[in-house]
Short mmCIF file of C-alpha atoms in Angstrom, two decimals:
data_model
loop_
_atom_site.label_atom_id
_atom_site.label_comp_id
_atom_site.label_asym_id
_atom_site.label_seq_id
_atom_site.Cartn_x
_atom_site.Cartn_y
_atom_site.Cartn_z
CA VAL D 1 -68.48 -1.79 -28.82
CA GLU D 2 -67.81 -3.79 -25.70
CA PRO D 3 -64.14 -4.22 -24.69
CA GLU D 4 -62.77 -7.70 -24.88
CA THR D 5 -62.38 -9.48 -21.58
CA PRO D 6 -58.90 -11.03 -21.26
CA GLY D 7 -58.77 -14.71 -20.54
CA PRO D 8 -57.35 -16.21 -17.36
CA TYR D 9 -53.57 -15.84 -16.87
CA ARG D 10 -51.62 -18.99 -17.58
CA PRO D 11 -47.90 -18.98 -16.67
CA VAL D 12 -45.61 -19.95 -19.48
CA LEU D 13 -42.57 -22.04 -18.66
CA PRO D 14 -39.35 -20.93 -20.34
CA SER D 15 -38.16 -23.09 -23.14
CA VAL D 16 -35.05 -25.20 -22.62
CA ALA D 17 -32.14 -23.48 -24.32
CA HIS D 18 -29.74 -26.44 -24.16
CA GLU D 19 -30.59 -30.10 -24.17
CA GLU D 20 -27.03 -31.39 -24.00
CA PRO D 21 -25.99 -33.49 -20.98
CA GLU D 22 -24.36 -31.73 -18.04
CA GLN D 23 -20.60 -31.36 -18.15
CA ARG D 24 -18.01 -30.60 -15.50
CA TYR D 25 -16.63 -27.08 -15.36
CA GLN D 26 -13.64 -26.74 -17.65
CA ARG D 27 -11.00 -24.20 -16.79
CA ARG D 28 -10.34 -21.83 -19.65
CA LEU D 29 -8.05 -18.90 -19.10
CA GLY D 30 -8.85 -15.55 -20.66
CA LEU D 31 -6.80 -12.40 -21.08
CA ASP D 32 -7.90 -9.78 -18.55
CA LEU D 33 -5.50 -6.95 -19.25
CA VAL D 34 -2.29 -5.92 -20.94
CA GLN D 35 -1.05 -2.59 -19.69
CA ASN D 36 1.91 -0.40 -19.00
CA MET D 37 1.93 0.98 -15.47
CA ILE D 38 3.85 3.31 -13.20
CA GLY D 39 4.36 2.04 -9.66
CA THR D 40 5.33 4.32 -6.81
CA ASN D 41 6.47 3.59 -3.27
CA SER D 42 5.28 6.51 -1.14
CA ALA D 43 7.22 5.22 1.87
CA PHE D 44 10.61 5.40 0.17
CA GLY D 45 9.81 7.91 -2.57
CA TYR D 46 10.76 6.19 -5.84
CA THR D 47 8.83 5.43 -9.03
CA GLN D 48 9.31 2.81 -11.75
CA SER D 49 7.43 1.88 -14.91
CA PHE D 50 6.64 -1.73 -15.83
CA GLY D 51 4.40 -3.81 -18.07
CA GLN D 52 1.80 -6.21 -16.74
CA ILE D 53 -0.28 -9.06 -18.19
CA ALA D 54 -3.09 -10.72 -16.19
CA LEU D 55 -5.04 -13.86 -17.08
CA SER D 56 -7.84 -15.59 -15.16
CA ASP D 57 -10.51 -18.24 -15.57
CA MET D 58 -14.21 -17.42 -15.96
CA LEU D 59 -14.94 -17.63 -12.22
CA GLY D 60 -11.86 -15.67 -11.20
CA ASN D 61 -10.69 -18.52 -8.99
CA GLU D 62 -7.32 -18.83 -10.70
CA GLN D 63 -5.15 -15.96 -11.86
CA TYR D 64 -1.79 -15.54 -13.52
CA VAL D 65 0.02 -12.22 -13.26
CA VAL D 66 3.09 -11.53 -15.42
CA THR D 67 5.19 -8.43 -14.76
CA ILE D 68 8.17 -7.23 -16.78
CA ALA D 69 10.46 -4.18 -16.58
CA ASN D 70 13.93 -3.01 -17.57
CA ASP D 71 16.35 -0.87 -15.56
CA SER D 72 18.77 -0.04 -18.41
CA GLU D 73 17.69 3.60 -18.15
CA HIS D 74 19.52 3.75 -14.81
CA PHE D 75 22.38 1.25 -15.30
CA GLY D 76 22.89 1.09 -19.08
CA ASP D 77 23.05 -2.70 -19.57
CA PHE D 78 19.93 -3.46 -21.63
CA TRP D 79 20.11 -7.27 -21.81
CA ASP D 80 21.10 -7.73 -18.17
CA GLY D 81 18.53 -5.16 -17.02
CA TRP D 82 15.41 -7.26 -17.62
CA GLU D 83 13.45 -8.01 -14.47
CA GLY D 84 10.02 -9.39 -13.72
CA GLY D 85 8.06 -12.31 -12.37
CA VAL D 86 5.20 -14.73 -12.85
CA THR D 87 2.71 -15.32 -10.01
CA TYR D 88 -0.11 -17.88 -9.86
CA ILE D 89 -2.98 -17.17 -7.41
CA ASN D 90 -5.72 -19.65 -6.47
CA GLN D 91 -8.89 -18.36 -4.76
CA GLY D 92 -11.11 -21.35 -5.39
CA GLN D 93 -11.50 -22.27 -1.71
CA ARG D 94 -11.40 -20.60 1.67
CA LEU D 95 -7.61 -20.92 1.89
CA ASN D 96 -6.23 -18.67 -0.84
CA TYR D 97 -2.67 -19.36 -1.93
CA GLY D 98 -0.17 -18.42 -4.59
CA VAL D 99 3.28 -19.27 -5.90
CA GLY D 100 5.65 -17.30 -8.05
CA VAL D 101 9.10 -16.96 -9.55
CA PHE D 102 10.98 -13.71 -10.08
CA ARG D 103 14.18 -12.08 -11.25
CA LEU D 104 14.80 -8.58 -9.92
CA THR D 105 17.77 -6.40 -10.75
CA SER D 106 17.42 -3.15 -8.81
CA LEU D 107 16.15 -1.79 -5.52
CA TYR D 108 15.89 1.52 -3.74
CA ASP D 109 18.36 1.94 -0.89
CA PRO D 110 16.88 4.35 1.69
CA ASP D 111 20.20 4.71 3.54
CA PHE D 112 21.90 6.26 0.50
CA GLU D 113 18.69 7.47 -1.19
CA VAL D 114 19.70 5.90 -4.50
CA LEU D 115 18.45 3.19 -6.83
CA ARG D 116 21.23 0.60 -6.97
CA ARG D 117 21.83 -2.70 -8.76
CA GLU D 118 21.25 -5.85 -6.72
CA LYS D 119 20.26 -8.96 -8.68
CA ARG D 120 17.87 -11.37 -7.01
CA VAL D 121 16.44 -14.63 -8.34
CA GLY D 122 13.98 -16.61 -6.29
CA LEU D 123 10.68 -18.26 -5.47
CA LEU D 124 7.65 -16.88 -3.62
CA GLY D 125 4.82 -18.57 -1.73
CA ILE D 126 1.83 -16.73 -0.24
CA ALA D 127 -1.29 -17.82 1.64
CA SER D 128 -4.31 -16.11 3.19
CA TYR D 129 -6.96 -17.66 5.45
CA PRO D 130 -10.05 -15.64 6.50
CA PHE D 131 -11.59 -16.38 9.89
CA SER D 132 -14.54 -14.12 9.11
CA ARG D 133 -15.51 -11.25 6.88
CA PHE D 134 -13.33 -8.93 8.96
CA ASP D 135 -10.37 -11.05 10.17
CA ARG D 136 -7.73 -13.04 8.32
CA VAL D 137 -4.18 -14.37 8.57
CA ASP D 138 -1.63 -13.80 5.79
CA ALA D 139 1.67 -15.65 5.41
CA SER D 140 4.51 -15.54 2.92
CA VAL D 141 7.78 -17.38 2.27
CA GLU D 142 10.43 -16.05 -0.09
CA VAL D 143 13.64 -17.83 -1.07
CA ARG D 144 16.13 -15.83 -3.13
CA HIS D 145 19.74 -15.74 -4.31
CA ALA D 146 21.10 -12.18 -4.14
CA SER D 147 24.35 -10.77 -5.49
CA ASN D 148 25.87 -7.47 -4.37
CA HIS D 149 23.72 -7.57 -1.23
CA LEU D 150 24.80 -4.50 0.73
CA LEU D 151 25.27 -5.05 4.48
CA ARG D 152 25.26 -2.47 7.25
CA ASP D 153 29.06 -2.77 7.57
CA GLY D 154 29.56 -1.73 3.92
CA GLU D 155 30.40 -5.12 2.42
CA ALA D 156 28.34 -6.51 -0.50
CA PRO D 157 28.61 -10.34 -0.64
CA THR D 158 26.54 -12.88 -2.56
CA VAL D 159 24.02 -14.48 -0.20
CA ASP D 160 21.09 -16.91 -0.11
CA LEU D 161 18.15 -15.58 1.90
CA VAL D 162 14.92 -17.10 3.24
CA SER D 163 12.22 -14.69 4.46
CA ASN D 164 9.14 -15.72 6.47
CA PHE D 165 6.37 -13.29 7.36
CA LEU D 166 3.11 -13.76 9.25
CA SER D 167 0.36 -11.12 9.58
CA PHE D 168 -2.96 -10.79 11.35
CA VAL D 169 -5.36 -8.35 9.65
CA HIS D 170 -8.64 -6.94 11.00
CA ASP D 171 -10.73 -4.53 8.93
CA ASN D 172 -14.34 -3.52 9.63
CA SER D 173 -14.03 0.03 8.28
CA ARG D 174 -16.97 1.74 6.57
CA TRP D 175 -16.36 3.89 3.51
CA SER D 176 -17.96 6.67 1.55
CA TRP D 177 -16.84 8.33 -1.68
CA SER D 178 -14.49 10.54 0.36
CA GLY D 179 -12.81 7.65 2.22
CA PRO D 180 -13.25 5.71 5.49
CA ILE D 181 -15.80 7.21 7.89
CA GLY D 182 -16.03 4.56 10.64
CA GLY D 183 -14.57 1.36 12.02
CA THR D 184 -11.10 0.03 12.72
CA ARG D 185 -8.24 -1.35 10.62
CA LEU D 186 -5.43 -3.36 12.23
CA ASN D 187 -2.27 -5.01 10.90
CA LEU D 188 0.17 -6.96 13.10
CA THR D 189 3.19 -8.41 11.26
CA ALA D 190 6.24 -10.40 12.34
CA GLY D 191 8.98 -11.65 10.05
CA PHE D 192 12.52 -12.93 9.92
CA THR D 193 15.03 -13.14 7.07
CA ARG D 194 17.67 -15.85 7.48
CA ASP D 195 21.00 -15.74 5.68
CA ILE D 196 21.68 -19.45 5.11
CA THR D 197 25.16 -18.73 3.69
CA GLY D 198 26.60 -17.45 6.96
CA GLY D 199 24.11 -15.47 9.01
CA ARG D 200 25.57 -12.04 8.29
CA SER D 201 22.33 -10.80 6.67
CA ASP D 202 19.95 -12.02 9.39
CA VAL D 203 17.27 -9.44 10.14
CA GLY D 204 14.01 -9.57 12.09
CA THR D 205 11.06 -7.25 11.71
CA LEU D 206 8.08 -6.42 13.91
CA TYR D 207 5.43 -4.02 12.67
CA GLY D 208 2.04 -2.98 13.94
CA GLU D 209 -0.48 -0.41 12.75
CA ALA D 210 -3.97 0.48 13.96
CA ARG D 211 -6.36 2.96 12.37
CA HIS D 212 -9.68 4.11 13.83
CA TYR D 213 -12.33 6.26 12.16
CA ARG D 214 -15.33 7.98 13.69
CA GLN D 215 -18.01 10.38 12.47
CA PRO D 216 -19.12 12.45 15.51
CA LEU D 217 -21.08 14.88 13.31
CA PRO D 218 -22.50 14.55 9.80
CA ASN D 219 -19.77 15.05 7.18
CA LEU D 220 -17.05 15.39 9.86
CA VAL D 221 -14.61 12.47 10.21
CA THR D 222 -11.88 11.95 12.79
CA ALA D 223 -9.08 9.55 11.84
CA TRP D 224 -6.39 8.09 14.13
CA ARG D 225 -3.34 6.07 13.15
CA VAL D 226 -0.82 4.50 15.55
CA SER D 227 2.12 2.55 14.10
CA GLY D 228 5.24 0.95 15.50
CA TRP D 229 8.29 -0.60 13.85
CA ALA D 230 11.23 -2.59 15.25
CA SER D 231 14.17 -4.15 13.40
CA PHE D 232 16.74 -6.38 15.10
CA SER D 233 19.50 -8.98 14.58
CA ARG D 234 22.88 -8.63 12.82
CA ASP D 235 21.70 -6.67 9.77
CA ALA D 236 18.90 -4.61 11.33
CA GLN D 237 17.43 -1.99 8.99
CA ARG D 238 16.45 1.59 9.76
CA LEU D 239 12.97 2.91 8.98
CA TYR D 240 12.87 6.46 7.61
CA LEU D 241 10.05 8.75 8.64
CA GLY D 242 9.03 11.69 6.51
CA GLY D 243 6.54 13.26 4.19
CA PRO D 244 4.09 13.21 2.85
CA THR D 245 2.37 10.26 4.55
CA ARG D 246 4.45 8.67 7.32
CA LEU D 247 4.95 12.07 8.94
CA HIS D 248 3.44 15.42 7.91
CA VAL D 249 6.74 17.15 7.14
CA PRO D 250 8.25 18.33 3.81
CA ASP D 251 11.37 16.10 3.96
CA THR D 252 10.85 12.45 2.93
CA ARG D 253 13.77 11.38 5.19
CA TYR D 254 13.25 13.62 8.20
CA ALA D 255 14.10 11.03 10.87
CA ALA D 256 15.19 7.39 11.10
CA GLY D 257 15.56 4.67 13.69
CA LEU D 258 15.78 0.94 14.30
CA GLN D 259 12.61 1.36 16.35
CA THR D 260 9.93 3.97 15.69
CA ILE D 261 6.53 4.93 17.11
CA VAL D 262 4.18 7.34 15.30
CA VAL D 263 0.79 8.67 16.43
CA GLN D 264 -1.26 10.68 13.91
CA HIS D 265 -4.66 12.36 14.03
CA GLU D 266 -6.68 14.08 11.31
CA THR D 267 -10.06 15.83 11.37
CA ARG D 268 -11.56 15.96 7.87
CA TYR D 269 -14.59 17.94 6.72
CA PRO D 270 -15.96 19.39 3.46
CA LEU D 271 -15.18 23.10 3.01
CA VAL D 272 -16.65 24.00 -0.40
CA ARG D 273 -19.04 21.82 -2.37
CA GLY D 274 -21.70 22.30 -5.01
CA LEU D 275 -19.61 24.96 -6.78
CA VAL D 276 -20.60 25.13 -10.46
CA LEU D 277 -18.34 26.49 -13.20
CA GLY D 278 -20.57 28.12 -15.82
CA VAL D 279 -18.08 28.56 -18.69
CA PRO D 280 -18.07 27.09 -21.30
CA ALA D 281 -20.84 24.81 -19.94
CA PRO D 282 -22.19 24.14 -16.45
CA TRP D 283 -19.79 21.82 -14.63
CA MET D 284 -19.87 21.03 -10.91
CA LEU D 285 -16.40 21.18 -9.40
CA PRO D 286 -15.22 18.46 -6.98
CA THR D 287 -15.68 19.03 -3.27
CA ILE D 288 -12.84 20.92 -1.61
CA ASN D 289 -12.12 19.31 1.77
CA ALA D 290 -10.20 20.75 4.71
CA VAL D 291 -8.14 18.82 7.25
CA ALA D 292 -6.53 19.68 10.59
CA PHE D 293 -3.81 17.29 11.72
CA GLY D 294 -1.30 16.57 14.45
CA ASP D 295 1.59 14.06 14.66
CA ALA D 296 3.83 12.74 17.42
CA ALA D 297 6.82 10.53 16.59
CA TRP D 298 9.64 8.87 18.52
CA THR D 299 12.71 7.26 16.92
CA PHE D 300 15.24 5.08 18.75
CA ASP D 301 18.65 4.51 17.18
CA PRO D 302 22.28 4.02 18.29
CA ALA D 303 23.08 7.33 16.56
CA GLY D 304 20.62 9.15 18.82
CA ASP D 305 16.96 9.23 19.80
CA ARG D 306 14.53 11.90 18.62
CA ARG D 307 11.00 13.00 19.41
CA ILE D 308 9.04 15.07 16.93
CA GLY D 309 5.75 16.94 17.02
CA VAL D 310 3.82 18.33 14.05
CA ALA D 311 0.67 20.44 13.83
CA GLY D 312 -0.96 21.90 10.75
CA TRP D 313 -3.85 22.06 8.33
CA GLY D 314 -4.46 21.43 4.66
CA LEU D 315 -6.83 21.38 1.70
CA TYR D 316 -7.45 18.49 -0.65
CA LEU D 317 -9.53 17.17 -3.53
CA GLY D 318 -10.44 13.53 -3.93
CA GLY D 319 -9.68 10.85 -1.38
CA GLY D 320 -11.35 7.49 -0.93
CA TYR D 321 -10.82 5.27 -3.97
CA TRP D 322 -8.74 7.96 -5.69
CA PRO D 323 -5.54 9.59 -4.40
CA ALA D 324 -6.00 12.97 -2.76
CA ILE D 325 -4.59 16.08 -4.41
CA ARG D 326 -3.43 17.81 -1.27
CA TRP D 327 -1.65 20.93 -0.02
CA ASN D 328 -0.45 20.96 3.61
CA TRP D 329 0.83 23.73 5.87
CA MET D 330 2.58 22.63 9.07
CA TRP D 331 4.69 23.63 12.07
CA VAL D 332 7.33 21.30 13.56
CA THR D 333 8.80 21.01 17.06
CA GLU D 334 11.49 18.75 18.54
CA ASP D 335 11.54 20.09 22.10
CA TRP D 336 7.74 19.99 22.53
CA HIS D 337 7.78 23.55 23.91
CA ARG D 338 7.93 25.77 20.84
CA PHE D 339 7.81 25.37 17.08
CA GLN D 340 11.12 25.65 15.24
CA ASN D 341 9.56 27.53 12.27
CA ARG D 342 7.58 30.75 12.61
CA ALA D 343 6.21 30.63 9.07
CA PRO D 344 4.57 27.31 8.23
CA TYR D 345 6.25 24.79 5.97
CA HIS D 346 4.06 23.86 3.03
CA VAL D 347 4.09 20.93 0.63
CA PHE D 348 1.94 19.91 -2.35
CA PHE D 349 1.56 16.19 -3.09
CA ILE D 350 -0.72 13.48 -4.48
CA ALA D 351 -1.20 10.47 -2.20
CA TYR D 352 -3.84 8.43 -0.40
CA ASN D 353 -5.16 9.60 2.96
CA PHE D 354 -4.67 7.05 5.70
#
């Protein structure tokens, strides 16, 4: 039996699925998520739960974000404790922008290390313009009416505030599953808050931070971070430096100043990987990474200037997209000649590596 010879190949055009006339794109919002979340501020060390609803159109060009929370657990007034906001974000063109309204009832006061009641109602405007894939400018304007606004002199008047911030951001960092391994990240921010009711709450802020990553050897990453902060005008605010991220020390409020400079270095490398747990079934454990670090910090304040040095090492799991589960051991000096602790301080925490 002779095999059949296939005929010549003839391409087949796909059939038309729709024969209706073309129509303009119609915006239709869909529900993206409804969730309850826990937000944490690692800089000031407080945590709060809140609910969030997000909606967007099919292309993701327009988004609505609704956030709601209640602080009655801390202050007891259920009906007056509702806080939240609605934000609209448009990313349909190169200039991204957003507007929002909010009512907030509480804030964390780092000077007294307490969560206190301060009601704020206001409007928010944000904008972002990218010059390239790596560079952009961000701007924000916030207008708010605040009651029980605590000043540095101890008084708590009702004020109307207008805040303007402008930032330049550069980011060409390269990442792996364990985190950034190369490139530079830069943020330069300037802002001023104007008290239009009398000027007593005027405060200006300058902030800069640069991070640089390099991989001199395979699987070994060196990370540098240099940051500076300055607050000025009649109601200048102190910045508190402490663990676990701003400074590698156990205390979250180790030092403070109206101006601060911090230089940090970390060398990260895998210590144990490919370890398989055989019971009850084979399971490969996550990579255990090691890190050696050193910090230098200077604070400038009318109450007194300080200079701080830290050296230590640590172990961690995770990193990159996920927070690192980390255990640090460190030695601290303030005279830059000898360490003040013979036995190392140690602290366990969960946070993102810089």
